[in-house]
PDB file of C-alpha atoms in Angstrom:
ATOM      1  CA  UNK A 811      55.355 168.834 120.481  1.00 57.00           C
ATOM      2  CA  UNK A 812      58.552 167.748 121.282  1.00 60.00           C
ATOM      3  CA  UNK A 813      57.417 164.559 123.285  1.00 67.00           C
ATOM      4  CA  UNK A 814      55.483 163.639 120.218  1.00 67.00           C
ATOM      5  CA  UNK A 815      58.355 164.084 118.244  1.00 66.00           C
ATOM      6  CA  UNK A 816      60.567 162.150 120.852  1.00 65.00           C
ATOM      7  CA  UNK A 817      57.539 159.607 121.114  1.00 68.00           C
ATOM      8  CA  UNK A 818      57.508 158.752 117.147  1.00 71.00           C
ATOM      9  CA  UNK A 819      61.633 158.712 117.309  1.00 67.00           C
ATOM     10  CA  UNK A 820      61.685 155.978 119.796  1.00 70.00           C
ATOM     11  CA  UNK A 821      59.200 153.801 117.359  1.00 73.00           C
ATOM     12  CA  UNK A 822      61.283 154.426 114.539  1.00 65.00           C
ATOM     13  CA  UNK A 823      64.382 153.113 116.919  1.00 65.00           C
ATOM     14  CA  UNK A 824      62.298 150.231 118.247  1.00 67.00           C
ATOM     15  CA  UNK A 825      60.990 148.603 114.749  1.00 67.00           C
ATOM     16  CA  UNK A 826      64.839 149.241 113.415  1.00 70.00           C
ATOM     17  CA  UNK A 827      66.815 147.576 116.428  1.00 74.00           C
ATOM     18  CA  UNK A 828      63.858 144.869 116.104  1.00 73.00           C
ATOM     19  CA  UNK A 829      64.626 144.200 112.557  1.00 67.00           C
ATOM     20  CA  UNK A 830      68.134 144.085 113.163  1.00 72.00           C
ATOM     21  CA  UNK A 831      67.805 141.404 115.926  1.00 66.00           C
ATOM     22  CA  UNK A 832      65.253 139.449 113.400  1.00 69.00           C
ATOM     23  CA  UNK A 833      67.771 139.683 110.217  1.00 64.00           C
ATOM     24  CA  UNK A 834      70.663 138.520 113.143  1.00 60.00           C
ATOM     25  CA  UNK A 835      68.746 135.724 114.169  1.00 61.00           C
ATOM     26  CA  UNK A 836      67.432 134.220 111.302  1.00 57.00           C
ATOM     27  CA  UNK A 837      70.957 134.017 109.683  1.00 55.00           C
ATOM     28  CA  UNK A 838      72.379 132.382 112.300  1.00 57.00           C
ATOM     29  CA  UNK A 839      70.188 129.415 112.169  1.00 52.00           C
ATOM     30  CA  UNK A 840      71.042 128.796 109.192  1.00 50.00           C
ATOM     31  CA  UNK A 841      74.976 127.896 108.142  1.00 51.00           C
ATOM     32  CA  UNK A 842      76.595 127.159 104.902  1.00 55.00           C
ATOM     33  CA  UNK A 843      79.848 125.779 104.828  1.00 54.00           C
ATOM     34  CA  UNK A 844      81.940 125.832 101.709  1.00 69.00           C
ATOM     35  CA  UNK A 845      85.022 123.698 101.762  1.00 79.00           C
ATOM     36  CA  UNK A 846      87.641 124.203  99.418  1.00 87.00           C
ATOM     37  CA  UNK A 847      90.406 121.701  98.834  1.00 90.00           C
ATOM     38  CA  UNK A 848      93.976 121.410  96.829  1.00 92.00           C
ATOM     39  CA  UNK A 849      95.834 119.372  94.605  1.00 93.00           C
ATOM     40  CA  UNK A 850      99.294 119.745  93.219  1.00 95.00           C
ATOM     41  CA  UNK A 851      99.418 118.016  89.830  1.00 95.00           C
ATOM     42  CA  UNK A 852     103.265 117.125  89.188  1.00 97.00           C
ATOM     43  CA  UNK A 853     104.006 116.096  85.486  1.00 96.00           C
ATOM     44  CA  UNK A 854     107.488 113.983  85.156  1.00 97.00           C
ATOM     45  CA  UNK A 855     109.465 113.225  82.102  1.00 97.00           C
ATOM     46  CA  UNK A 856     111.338 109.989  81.904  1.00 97.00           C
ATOM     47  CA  UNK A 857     111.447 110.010  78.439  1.00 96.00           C
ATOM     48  CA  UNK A 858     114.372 110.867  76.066  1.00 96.00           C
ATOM     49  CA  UNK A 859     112.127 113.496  74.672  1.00 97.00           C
ATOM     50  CA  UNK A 860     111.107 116.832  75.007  1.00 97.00           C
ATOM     51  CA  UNK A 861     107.400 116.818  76.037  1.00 97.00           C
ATOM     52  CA  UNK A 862     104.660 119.462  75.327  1.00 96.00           C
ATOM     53  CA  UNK A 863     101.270 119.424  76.722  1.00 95.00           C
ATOM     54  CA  UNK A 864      98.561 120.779  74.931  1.00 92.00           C
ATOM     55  CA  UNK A 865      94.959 120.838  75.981  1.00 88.00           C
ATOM     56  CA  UNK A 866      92.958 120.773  72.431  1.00 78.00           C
ATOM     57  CA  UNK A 867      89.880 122.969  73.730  1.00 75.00           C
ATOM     58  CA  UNK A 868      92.457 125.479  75.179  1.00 70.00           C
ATOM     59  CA  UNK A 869      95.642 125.462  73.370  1.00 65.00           C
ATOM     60  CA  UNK A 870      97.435 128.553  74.907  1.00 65.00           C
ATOM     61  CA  UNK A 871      96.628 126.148  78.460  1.00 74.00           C
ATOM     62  CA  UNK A 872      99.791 124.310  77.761  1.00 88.00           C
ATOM     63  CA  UNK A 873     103.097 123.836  79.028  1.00 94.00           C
ATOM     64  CA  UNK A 874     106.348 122.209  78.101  1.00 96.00           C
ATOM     65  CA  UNK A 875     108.381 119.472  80.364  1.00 97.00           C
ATOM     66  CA  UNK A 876     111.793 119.102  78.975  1.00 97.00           C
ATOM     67  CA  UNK A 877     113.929 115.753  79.434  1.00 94.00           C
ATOM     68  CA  UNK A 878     114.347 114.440  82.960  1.00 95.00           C
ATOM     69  CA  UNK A 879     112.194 117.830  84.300  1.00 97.00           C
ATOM     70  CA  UNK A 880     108.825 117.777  86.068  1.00 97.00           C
ATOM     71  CA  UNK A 881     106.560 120.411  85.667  1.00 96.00           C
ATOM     72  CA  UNK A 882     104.139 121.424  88.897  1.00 95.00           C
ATOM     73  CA  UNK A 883     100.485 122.962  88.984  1.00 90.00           C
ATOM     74  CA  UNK A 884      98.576 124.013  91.796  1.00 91.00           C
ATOM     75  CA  UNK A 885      94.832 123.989  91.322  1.00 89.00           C
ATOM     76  CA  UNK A 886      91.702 124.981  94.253  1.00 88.00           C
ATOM     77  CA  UNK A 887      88.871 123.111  93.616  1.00 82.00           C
ATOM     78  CA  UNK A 888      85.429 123.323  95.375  1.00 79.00           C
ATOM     79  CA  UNK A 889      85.048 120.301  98.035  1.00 71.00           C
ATOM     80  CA  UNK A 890      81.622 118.987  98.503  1.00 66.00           C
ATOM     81  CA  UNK A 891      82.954 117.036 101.288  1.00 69.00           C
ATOM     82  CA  UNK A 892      84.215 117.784 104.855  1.00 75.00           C
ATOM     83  CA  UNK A 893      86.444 114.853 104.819  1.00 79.00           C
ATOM     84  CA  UNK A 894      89.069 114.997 101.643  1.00 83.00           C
ATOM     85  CA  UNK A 895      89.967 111.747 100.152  1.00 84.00           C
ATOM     86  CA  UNK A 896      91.853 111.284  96.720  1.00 86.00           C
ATOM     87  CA  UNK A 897      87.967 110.585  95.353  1.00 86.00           C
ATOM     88  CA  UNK A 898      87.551 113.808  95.852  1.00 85.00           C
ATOM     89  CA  UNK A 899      89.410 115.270  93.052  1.00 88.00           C
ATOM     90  CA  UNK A 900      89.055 115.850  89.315  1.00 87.00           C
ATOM     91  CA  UNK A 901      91.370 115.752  86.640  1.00 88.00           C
ATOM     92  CA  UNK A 902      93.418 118.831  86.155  1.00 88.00           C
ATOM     93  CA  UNK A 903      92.190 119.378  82.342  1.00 87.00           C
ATOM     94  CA  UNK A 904      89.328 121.041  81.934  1.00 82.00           C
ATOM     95  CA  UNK A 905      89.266 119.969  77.907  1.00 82.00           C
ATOM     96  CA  UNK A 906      87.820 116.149  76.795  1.00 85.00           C
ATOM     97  CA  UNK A 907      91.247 115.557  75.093  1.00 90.00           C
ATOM     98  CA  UNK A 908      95.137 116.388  75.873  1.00 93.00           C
ATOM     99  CA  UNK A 909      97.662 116.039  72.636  1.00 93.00           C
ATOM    100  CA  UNK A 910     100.986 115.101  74.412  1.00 95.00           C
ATOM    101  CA  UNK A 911     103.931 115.995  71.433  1.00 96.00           C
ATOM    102  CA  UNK A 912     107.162 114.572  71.964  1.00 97.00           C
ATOM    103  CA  UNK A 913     110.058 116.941  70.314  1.00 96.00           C
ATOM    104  CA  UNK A 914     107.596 118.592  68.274  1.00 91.00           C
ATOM    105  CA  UNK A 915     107.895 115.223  65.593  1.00 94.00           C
ATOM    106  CA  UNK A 916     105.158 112.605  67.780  1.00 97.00           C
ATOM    107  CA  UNK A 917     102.007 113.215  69.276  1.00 96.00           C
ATOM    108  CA  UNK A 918      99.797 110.927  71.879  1.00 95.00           C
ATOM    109  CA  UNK A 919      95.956 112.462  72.021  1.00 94.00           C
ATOM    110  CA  UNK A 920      94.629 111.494  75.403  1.00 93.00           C
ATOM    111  CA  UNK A 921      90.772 111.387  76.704  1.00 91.00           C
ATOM    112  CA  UNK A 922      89.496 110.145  79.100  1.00 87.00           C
ATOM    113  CA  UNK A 923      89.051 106.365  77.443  1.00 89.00           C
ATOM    114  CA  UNK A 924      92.571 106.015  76.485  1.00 88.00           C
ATOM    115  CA  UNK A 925      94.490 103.027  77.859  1.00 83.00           C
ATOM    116  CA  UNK A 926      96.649 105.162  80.089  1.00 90.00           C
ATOM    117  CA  UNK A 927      95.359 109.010  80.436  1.00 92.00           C
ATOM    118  CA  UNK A 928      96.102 111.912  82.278  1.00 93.00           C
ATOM    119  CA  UNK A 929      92.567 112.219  82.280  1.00 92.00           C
ATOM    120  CA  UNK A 930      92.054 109.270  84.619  1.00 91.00           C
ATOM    121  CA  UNK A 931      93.708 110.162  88.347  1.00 92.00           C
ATOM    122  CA  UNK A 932      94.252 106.192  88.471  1.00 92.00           C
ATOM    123  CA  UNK A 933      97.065 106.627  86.733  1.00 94.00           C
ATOM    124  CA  UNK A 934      98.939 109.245  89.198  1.00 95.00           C
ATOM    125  CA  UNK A 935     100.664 108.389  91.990  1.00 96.00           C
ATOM    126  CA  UNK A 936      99.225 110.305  94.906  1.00 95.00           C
ATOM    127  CA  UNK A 937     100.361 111.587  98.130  1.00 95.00           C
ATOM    128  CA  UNK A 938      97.784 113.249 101.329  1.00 94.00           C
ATOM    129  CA  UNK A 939      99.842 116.678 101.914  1.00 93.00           C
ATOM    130  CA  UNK A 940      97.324 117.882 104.561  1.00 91.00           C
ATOM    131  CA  UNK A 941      93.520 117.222 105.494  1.00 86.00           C
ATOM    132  CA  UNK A 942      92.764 119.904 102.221  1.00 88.00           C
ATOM    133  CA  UNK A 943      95.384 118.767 100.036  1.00 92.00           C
ATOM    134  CA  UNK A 944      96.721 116.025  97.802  1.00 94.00           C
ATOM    135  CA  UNK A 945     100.098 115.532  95.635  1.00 96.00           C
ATOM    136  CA  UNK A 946      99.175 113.590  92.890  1.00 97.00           C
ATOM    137  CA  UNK A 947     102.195 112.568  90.198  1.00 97.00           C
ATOM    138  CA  UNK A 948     101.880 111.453  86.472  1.00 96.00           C
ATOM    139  CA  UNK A 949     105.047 109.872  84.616  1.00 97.00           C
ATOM    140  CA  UNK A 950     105.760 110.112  80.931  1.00 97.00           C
ATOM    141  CA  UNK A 951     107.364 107.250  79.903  1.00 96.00           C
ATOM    142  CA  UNK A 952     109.415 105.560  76.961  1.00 96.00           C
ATOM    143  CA  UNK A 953     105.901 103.629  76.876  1.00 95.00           C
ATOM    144  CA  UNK A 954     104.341 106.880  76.050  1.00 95.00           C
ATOM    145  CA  UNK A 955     106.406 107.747  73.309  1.00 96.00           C
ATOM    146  CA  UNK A 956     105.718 104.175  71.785  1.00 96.00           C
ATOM    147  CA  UNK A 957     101.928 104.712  71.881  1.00 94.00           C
ATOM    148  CA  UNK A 958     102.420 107.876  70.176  1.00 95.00           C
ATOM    149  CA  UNK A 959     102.394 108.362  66.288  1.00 96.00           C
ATOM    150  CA  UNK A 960     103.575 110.870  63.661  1.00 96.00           C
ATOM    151  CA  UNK A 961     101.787 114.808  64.399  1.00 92.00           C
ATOM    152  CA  UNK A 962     100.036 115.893  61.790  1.00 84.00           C
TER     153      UNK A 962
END
């Protein structure tokens, strides 16, 4: 009896330890490799003004820059790409327009057409940080403020 039992026990073992080693093997042919990369959006006044930043979809997403200040954001974004180049990254709104007020009396809406956006990361300066990460800079000028009209 108890070699029968001992007998059915070692099966039991067997099949398990073999399913282990299958379940092992076949994950390790196959790999998936998620890369994740950085950017640190810096926002600088140069204006004379005040500056708020509003995103329209999300309007507690917002932040203020006052006079001669810069304002800094870190954001992780998924990288499709083992090799990082400034190509690589998105905007840092997630809405289709910004409103930029200046001293709560002038606003500038931004999308992603307008002449000179923080939508488009043309308009940044940008710096490589690391292999995962890029500095990329936006400057509010007096030019801004000019382009801007009475908020409603």
């Amino acid at each position: 009896m108890k070699t029968t039992q001992n007998k059915i026990w070692m099966r039991f073992l067997l099949l398990g330890i073999s399913f282990y080693l299958t379940a092992v093997n076949v994950n390790c042919g196959k790999r998936s490799v998620d890369y994740v990369q950085y950017a640190q959006y810096e926002f600088i006044n140069k204006t004379q003004y005040s500056i708020k930043v509003i995103e329209s979809r999300s309007p507690d997403i917002s932040f203020k820059i006052d006079k001669g200040s810069t304002y800094s954001l870190l954001r992780e974004q998924d990288g499709s790409d083992k090799i990082v180049t400034e190509q690589s990254y998105i905007s840092p709104f997630f809405s289709s327009q910004v409103i930029i007020e200046f001293d709560n009396t002038r606003c500038l809406n931004m999308t992603s057409q307008s002449e000179k956006s923080v939508f488009n990361l043309e308009n940044y300066s940008s710096i490589r940080m690391n292999s995962r990460k890029y500095k990329f800079t936006y400057t509010f000028t007096e030019q801004d403020y000019d382009r801007a009209v009475a908020c409603q």
